[in-house]
Amino acid sequence: MRSRSVVPAVAVLILLLAGCSGEPEPPMPTPSSPRATASATSAATEEPGTLEELADAVESEGLVDTATLSVVSGSPGALQVHLVWDEVPSPDEQLAAYHEVDVRIDEILDDRPETTQIFLGAAPDSGRSRGVATSYDPGPELLLSLLGATGDSPCSAAELDRRDLGDDPSAEVTFDCTVQADDLIGLVSSYDEITAIGVEGDDVEVRWEVTVEGWTSTDAQLHVDAGPVEGRQELLVELATMATEGGADQVSLVDSGDGLSVHGYVDASGSPLCEAMLEQITAAGVGDATVGMQLRGAKPDAWSCWI
């Protein structure tokens, strides 16, 4: 009886040993296993292949809040790079963000336009731009200077353009400024403060357009094409005082450095304001002057006085 039981026992032992020494079957991939997520990870790390994809990428990475990257047709065409933040970072951080986007654009575009139009800043507030806009890439030094000038000053926006495209091109920047004031006199009293705002660079002409915060340029405006000029603020205050006391409103003053132009609206015809203002301007040594007062509510060509 005992010899009959040996064979089955040996067979069972052999089967058990075979089961222990065999290689285990690989587990089936699950949604969390590397085999299942390899394609998803590859897609997530894939570099953007178009400007639209790059704009989405820098937004999702937190580099900017809103990015608009596009090529506009024309003669010549231009690349537009608009980077907008809800809370604008420091000038250095804005410049670094632009540089990163600029490098990544080079990796995408095989035939990049020669001209790059830039905007760095915040979304418009009540229709007013807040940031730096350029019609070309001026280089990091000038761009950083513009960002610094508009960062924490009455001039919250600046536009940079080429003055000419000859062999010796120069640049022209216009600052858009608002000041806290109650009237025209307060507006022109900001002349010294505003014209102290500028940029670094010998070949950059600076202009300033100044209005009162909460007013439009139609209500009152100071436009300065050249400056600062010593003693000019005192003259502007005298002219603004004369205009206010003479009943003029919607007054605009254009200062070209060697010339002054004053325009406004009055009720009565034959206003003595023009002659009085012209005498004041001439006495201050300004060689070129124009003063005109239109009749309020009359036809566009109806003037109270013009000199």
Short mmCIF file of C-alpha atoms in Angstrom, two decimals:
data_model
loop_
_atom_site.label_atom_id
_atom_site.label_comp_id
_atom_site.label_asym_id
_atom_site.label_seq_id
_atom_site.Cartn_x
_atom_site.Cartn_y
_atom_site.Cartn_z
CA MET A 1 0.00 0.00 0.00
CA ARG A 2 2.84 2.42 0.88
CA SER A 3 4.58 1.91 -2.51
CA ARG A 4 1.44 2.92 -4.39
CA SER A 5 1.30 6.38 -2.69
CA VAL A 6 4.85 7.42 -3.67
CA VAL A 7 4.12 8.37 -7.29
CA PRO A 8 1.24 10.81 -6.62
CA ALA A 9 3.23 12.46 -3.83
CA VAL A 10 6.27 12.97 -6.03
CA ALA A 11 4.10 14.39 -8.81
CA VAL A 12 2.52 16.91 -6.45
CA LEU A 13 5.95 17.95 -5.18
CA ILE A 14 7.23 18.49 -8.72
CA LEU A 15 4.25 20.67 -9.59
CA LEU A 16 4.74 22.79 -6.46
CA LEU A 17 8.44 23.29 -7.21
CA ALA A 18 7.65 24.31 -10.78
CA GLY A 19 5.18 26.88 -9.57
CA CYS A 20 7.67 28.39 -7.16
CA SER A 21 10.51 28.66 -9.66
CA GLY A 22 8.49 30.10 -12.63
CA GLU A 23 8.67 33.85 -13.54
CA PRO A 24 5.58 35.86 -12.47
CA GLU A 25 3.36 37.32 -15.17
CA PRO A 26 3.75 41.10 -15.57
CA PRO A 27 0.86 43.05 -14.05
CA MET A 28 -1.71 44.56 -16.35
CA PRO A 29 -1.20 48.27 -16.76
CA THR A 30 -3.50 50.46 -14.69
CA PRO A 31 -4.44 54.12 -15.27
CA SER A 32 -1.78 55.07 -12.71
CA SER A 33 1.03 52.94 -14.11
CA PRO A 34 3.86 54.53 -16.18
CA ARG A 35 2.88 52.51 -19.24
CA ALA A 36 -0.64 53.98 -19.24
CA THR A 37 0.45 57.61 -18.64
CA ALA A 38 3.47 57.77 -20.93
CA SER A 39 1.57 59.27 -23.85
CA ALA A 40 -0.21 61.79 -21.61
CA THR A 41 3.08 62.93 -20.06
CA SER A 42 4.63 63.29 -23.51
CA ALA A 43 1.72 65.43 -24.68
CA ALA A 44 1.94 67.62 -21.56
CA THR A 45 5.64 68.35 -22.06
CA GLU A 46 5.44 68.86 -25.82
CA GLU A 47 6.80 72.26 -26.84
CA PRO A 48 4.37 74.74 -28.45
CA GLY A 49 4.48 74.65 -32.23
CA THR A 50 2.53 77.83 -33.04
CA LEU A 51 2.26 81.34 -31.65
CA GLU A 52 -1.23 80.57 -30.37
CA GLU A 53 0.04 77.52 -28.51
CA LEU A 54 2.92 79.54 -27.08
CA ALA A 55 0.51 82.22 -25.84
CA ASP A 56 -1.57 79.53 -24.10
CA ALA A 57 1.58 77.98 -22.64
CA VAL A 58 2.99 81.17 -21.07
CA GLU A 59 -0.43 81.92 -19.61
CA SER A 60 -0.76 78.44 -18.08
CA GLU A 61 2.80 78.67 -16.76
CA GLY A 62 1.89 81.91 -14.95
CA LEU A 63 4.44 84.00 -16.80
CA VAL A 64 1.69 86.48 -17.78
CA ASP A 65 -2.06 86.70 -17.31
CA THR A 66 -2.85 87.40 -20.97
CA ALA A 67 -0.56 86.93 -23.96
CA THR A 68 -1.36 87.86 -27.55
CA LEU A 69 1.21 86.78 -30.13
CA SER A 70 0.57 87.23 -33.84
CA VAL A 71 2.08 88.15 -37.17
CA VAL A 72 0.35 90.99 -38.98
CA SER A 73 0.59 91.32 -42.71
CA GLY A 74 1.75 94.48 -44.40
CA SER A 75 4.71 96.02 -46.10
CA PRO A 76 6.69 95.21 -44.14
CA GLY A 77 4.94 92.73 -41.88
CA ALA A 78 5.41 92.77 -38.13
CA LEU A 79 5.33 90.46 -35.15
CA GLN A 80 3.09 91.64 -32.32
CA VAL A 81 3.94 90.64 -28.76
CA HIS A 82 1.42 91.83 -26.17
CA LEU A 83 1.97 90.71 -22.57
CA VAL A 84 -0.62 91.84 -20.02
CA TRP A 85 -0.77 91.36 -16.25
CA ASP A 86 -3.64 91.87 -13.81
CA GLU A 87 -1.05 93.09 -11.30
CA VAL A 88 1.90 94.48 -13.19
CA PRO A 89 5.26 93.17 -11.88
CA SER A 90 8.46 95.17 -11.59
CA PRO A 91 10.17 96.52 -14.73
CA ASP A 92 12.89 93.89 -14.45
CA GLU A 93 10.33 91.09 -14.27
CA GLN A 94 8.40 92.46 -17.24
CA LEU A 95 11.59 92.66 -19.28
CA ALA A 96 12.57 89.12 -18.28
CA ALA A 97 9.14 87.81 -19.32
CA TYR A 98 9.41 89.52 -22.69
CA HIS A 99 12.91 88.13 -23.24
CA GLU A 100 11.74 84.58 -22.49
CA VAL A 101 8.78 84.86 -24.86
CA ASP A 102 11.01 86.43 -27.52
CA VAL A 103 13.48 83.52 -27.37
CA ARG A 104 10.71 80.94 -27.57
CA ILE A 105 9.20 82.73 -30.57
CA ASP A 106 12.53 82.30 -32.39
CA GLU A 107 12.21 78.54 -31.86
CA ILE A 108 8.79 78.56 -33.56
CA LEU A 109 9.07 80.99 -36.46
CA ASP A 110 11.37 80.07 -39.33
CA ASP A 111 10.73 83.35 -41.15
CA ARG A 112 10.30 85.91 -38.39
CA PRO A 113 9.42 89.49 -39.42
CA GLU A 114 12.18 92.04 -38.89
CA THR A 115 9.91 94.34 -36.89
CA THR A 116 8.54 93.41 -33.47
CA GLN A 117 5.77 95.56 -31.98
CA ILE A 118 5.62 95.29 -28.21
CA PHE A 119 3.14 96.04 -25.45
CA LEU A 120 3.97 95.38 -21.82
CA GLY A 121 1.63 96.45 -19.04
CA ALA A 122 -1.90 96.20 -17.73
CA ALA A 123 -5.29 96.08 -19.38
CA PRO A 124 -6.75 99.53 -20.17
CA ASP A 125 -8.55 101.22 -17.26
CA SER A 126 -11.51 103.42 -18.18
CA GLY A 127 -10.23 103.55 -21.73
CA ARG A 128 -6.74 104.72 -20.74
CA SER A 129 -3.73 102.63 -21.64
CA ARG A 130 -1.40 101.53 -18.84
CA GLY A 131 1.94 100.30 -20.04
CA VAL A 132 4.57 100.64 -22.72
CA ALA A 133 3.79 100.25 -26.42
CA THR A 134 6.52 100.30 -29.07
CA SER A 135 6.42 100.12 -32.86
CA TYR A 136 9.75 98.28 -32.87
CA ASP A 137 12.06 96.46 -30.45
CA PRO A 138 14.29 99.21 -29.01
CA GLY A 139 16.57 96.84 -27.10
CA PRO A 140 16.60 95.99 -23.39
CA GLU A 141 18.11 99.23 -22.06
CA LEU A 142 15.59 101.62 -23.58
CA LEU A 143 12.71 99.26 -22.95
CA LEU A 144 13.66 98.94 -19.28
CA SER A 145 13.97 102.73 -19.02
CA LEU A 146 10.45 103.15 -20.41
CA LEU A 147 9.05 100.55 -18.03
CA GLY A 148 10.71 102.30 -15.12
CA ALA A 149 9.40 105.71 -16.16
CA THR A 150 5.80 104.51 -16.34
CA GLY A 151 5.94 102.17 -13.36
CA ASP A 152 5.09 104.56 -10.53
CA SER A 153 4.56 108.04 -11.93
CA PRO A 154 1.77 110.31 -13.21
CA CYS A 155 2.68 109.09 -16.70
CA SER A 156 1.22 105.58 -16.69
CA ALA A 157 1.62 104.94 -20.42
CA ALA A 158 4.21 105.56 -23.10
CA GLU A 159 4.35 105.04 -26.86
CA LEU A 160 7.68 104.68 -28.61
CA ASP A 161 8.04 105.15 -32.35
CA ARG A 162 10.80 105.72 -34.90
CA ARG A 163 11.10 109.33 -35.98
CA ASP A 164 12.54 108.38 -39.35
CA LEU A 165 13.93 105.35 -41.15
CA GLY A 166 17.02 106.90 -42.70
CA ASP A 167 20.66 106.11 -42.10
CA ASP A 168 20.55 107.84 -38.71
CA PRO A 169 17.14 107.02 -37.24
CA SER A 170 16.03 108.50 -33.95
CA ALA A 171 13.21 107.59 -31.61
CA GLU A 172 10.28 109.53 -30.24
CA VAL A 173 8.39 108.66 -27.07
CA THR A 174 5.09 110.19 -25.98
CA PHE A 175 4.07 109.91 -22.34
CA ASP A 176 0.36 109.87 -21.47
CA CYS A 177 0.03 111.55 -18.08
CA THR A 178 -2.74 112.42 -15.63
CA VAL A 179 -2.40 114.67 -12.59
CA GLN A 180 -4.48 115.40 -9.53
CA ALA A 181 -5.84 118.91 -9.98
CA ASP A 182 -9.02 120.93 -9.61
CA ASP A 183 -8.66 123.24 -12.57
CA LEU A 184 -6.52 124.41 -15.47
CA ILE A 185 -4.13 126.20 -13.13
CA GLY A 186 -3.48 122.97 -11.24
CA LEU A 187 -2.94 121.16 -14.51
CA VAL A 188 -0.17 123.45 -15.81
CA SER A 189 1.38 123.61 -12.34
CA SER A 190 2.51 120.03 -12.94
CA TYR A 191 4.88 121.11 -15.76
CA ASP A 192 8.12 120.75 -13.78
CA GLU A 193 7.13 117.39 -12.30
CA ILE A 194 5.96 115.95 -15.60
CA THR A 195 8.88 117.07 -17.74
CA ALA A 196 11.28 115.54 -15.21
CA ILE A 197 9.99 112.14 -16.37
CA GLY A 198 12.05 110.86 -19.27
CA VAL A 199 14.14 108.02 -20.59
CA GLU A 200 17.82 107.27 -20.98
CA GLY A 201 19.17 107.79 -24.47
CA ASP A 202 20.58 110.70 -26.44
CA ASP A 203 18.63 109.95 -29.61
CA VAL A 204 15.18 109.87 -27.99
CA GLU A 205 12.86 112.85 -28.28
CA VAL A 206 10.31 113.06 -25.48
CA ARG A 207 6.79 114.46 -25.51
CA TRP A 208 4.20 114.67 -22.74
CA GLU A 209 0.41 114.80 -23.02
CA VAL A 210 -1.11 115.82 -19.69
CA THR A 211 -4.73 115.89 -18.53
CA VAL A 212 -6.49 116.13 -15.19
CA GLU A 213 -7.48 112.80 -13.69
CA GLY A 214 -11.15 112.19 -14.42
CA TRP A 215 -11.19 114.74 -17.23
CA THR A 216 -10.89 114.24 -20.96
CA SER A 217 -8.41 116.00 -23.22
CA THR A 218 -11.34 118.11 -24.44
CA ASP A 219 -11.86 119.54 -20.97
CA ALA A 220 -8.27 120.76 -20.70
CA GLN A 221 -4.91 119.60 -21.95
CA LEU A 222 -1.24 120.47 -21.74
CA HIS A 223 0.85 119.14 -24.62
CA VAL A 224 4.61 119.56 -24.28
CA ASP A 225 6.77 118.76 -27.31
CA ALA A 226 10.10 119.86 -25.87
CA GLY A 227 11.36 120.49 -22.42
CA PRO A 228 11.95 121.18 -19.71
CA VAL A 229 12.42 124.91 -20.19
CA GLU A 230 13.47 127.02 -17.23
CA GLY A 231 10.72 129.38 -16.08
CA ARG A 232 8.13 127.80 -18.36
CA GLN A 233 5.88 126.58 -15.55
CA GLU A 234 5.52 130.12 -14.18
CA LEU A 235 4.51 131.39 -17.62
CA LEU A 236 1.98 128.60 -18.08
CA VAL A 237 0.45 129.33 -14.67
CA GLU A 238 0.10 133.01 -15.62
CA LEU A 239 -1.62 132.08 -18.90
CA ALA A 240 -3.92 129.58 -17.18
CA THR A 241 -4.87 132.18 -14.58
CA MET A 242 -5.68 134.72 -17.30
CA ALA A 243 -7.81 132.16 -19.15
CA THR A 244 -9.70 131.18 -16.00
CA GLU A 245 -10.36 134.77 -14.93
CA GLY A 246 -11.36 135.66 -18.50
CA GLY A 247 -14.08 132.98 -18.56
CA ALA A 248 -12.37 130.62 -20.99
CA ASP A 249 -12.77 126.86 -20.76
CA GLN A 250 -11.78 123.76 -22.72
CA VAL A 251 -8.33 125.30 -22.90
CA SER A 252 -5.43 123.47 -24.50
CA LEU A 253 -1.84 124.64 -24.37
CA VAL A 254 0.81 123.32 -26.76
CA ASP A 255 4.41 123.99 -25.79
CA SER A 256 7.00 123.31 -28.47
CA GLY A 257 9.90 124.72 -26.48
CA ASP A 258 10.54 127.76 -28.64
CA GLY A 259 6.84 128.40 -29.20
CA LEU A 260 3.47 128.39 -27.45
CA SER A 261 -0.07 127.89 -28.73
CA VAL A 262 -3.19 128.53 -26.64
CA HIS A 263 -6.72 127.61 -27.68
CA GLY A 264 -10.00 127.78 -25.79
CA TYR A 265 -13.68 128.77 -25.81
CA VAL A 266 -15.35 131.95 -24.54
CA ASP A 267 -18.90 133.37 -24.59
CA ALA A 268 -18.37 136.90 -25.89
CA SER A 269 -16.98 138.03 -29.20
CA GLY A 270 -14.00 140.35 -29.30
CA SER A 271 -12.43 138.87 -26.17
CA PRO A 272 -9.34 140.74 -24.96
CA LEU A 273 -7.77 137.45 -23.89
CA CYS A 274 -5.87 136.85 -27.11
CA GLU A 275 -4.02 140.14 -27.06
CA ALA A 276 -3.31 139.99 -23.32
CA MET A 277 -1.97 136.42 -23.53
CA LEU A 278 0.17 137.21 -26.55
CA GLU A 279 1.78 140.12 -24.69
CA GLN A 280 2.50 137.85 -21.73
CA ILE A 281 4.08 135.20 -23.94
CA THR A 282 6.20 137.71 -25.84
CA ALA A 283 7.36 139.34 -22.60
CA ALA A 284 8.60 135.92 -21.43
CA GLY A 285 10.90 135.72 -24.46
CA VAL A 286 9.01 133.10 -26.44
CA GLY A 287 9.53 133.88 -30.09
CA ASP A 288 6.62 132.04 -31.69
CA ALA A 289 3.11 132.31 -30.26
CA THR A 290 -0.49 131.74 -31.37
CA VAL A 291 -3.59 132.47 -29.31
CA GLY A 292 -7.15 131.79 -30.39
CA MET A 293 -10.52 131.79 -28.61
CA GLN A 294 -13.59 130.36 -30.32
CA LEU A 295 -17.15 131.35 -29.55
CA ARG A 296 -18.79 128.72 -27.40
CA GLY A 297 -21.77 127.08 -29.10
CA ALA A 298 -21.19 128.85 -32.43
CA LYS A 299 -20.03 127.48 -35.76
CA PRO A 300 -16.55 125.91 -35.81
CA ASP A 301 -15.15 128.86 -37.73
CA ALA A 302 -16.62 131.49 -35.40
CA TRP A 303 -13.79 133.10 -33.44
CA SER A 304 -13.93 135.57 -30.62
CA CYS A 305 -10.29 136.46 -31.24
CA TRP A 306 -7.30 135.07 -33.03
CA ILE A 307 -3.73 136.28 -33.07
#
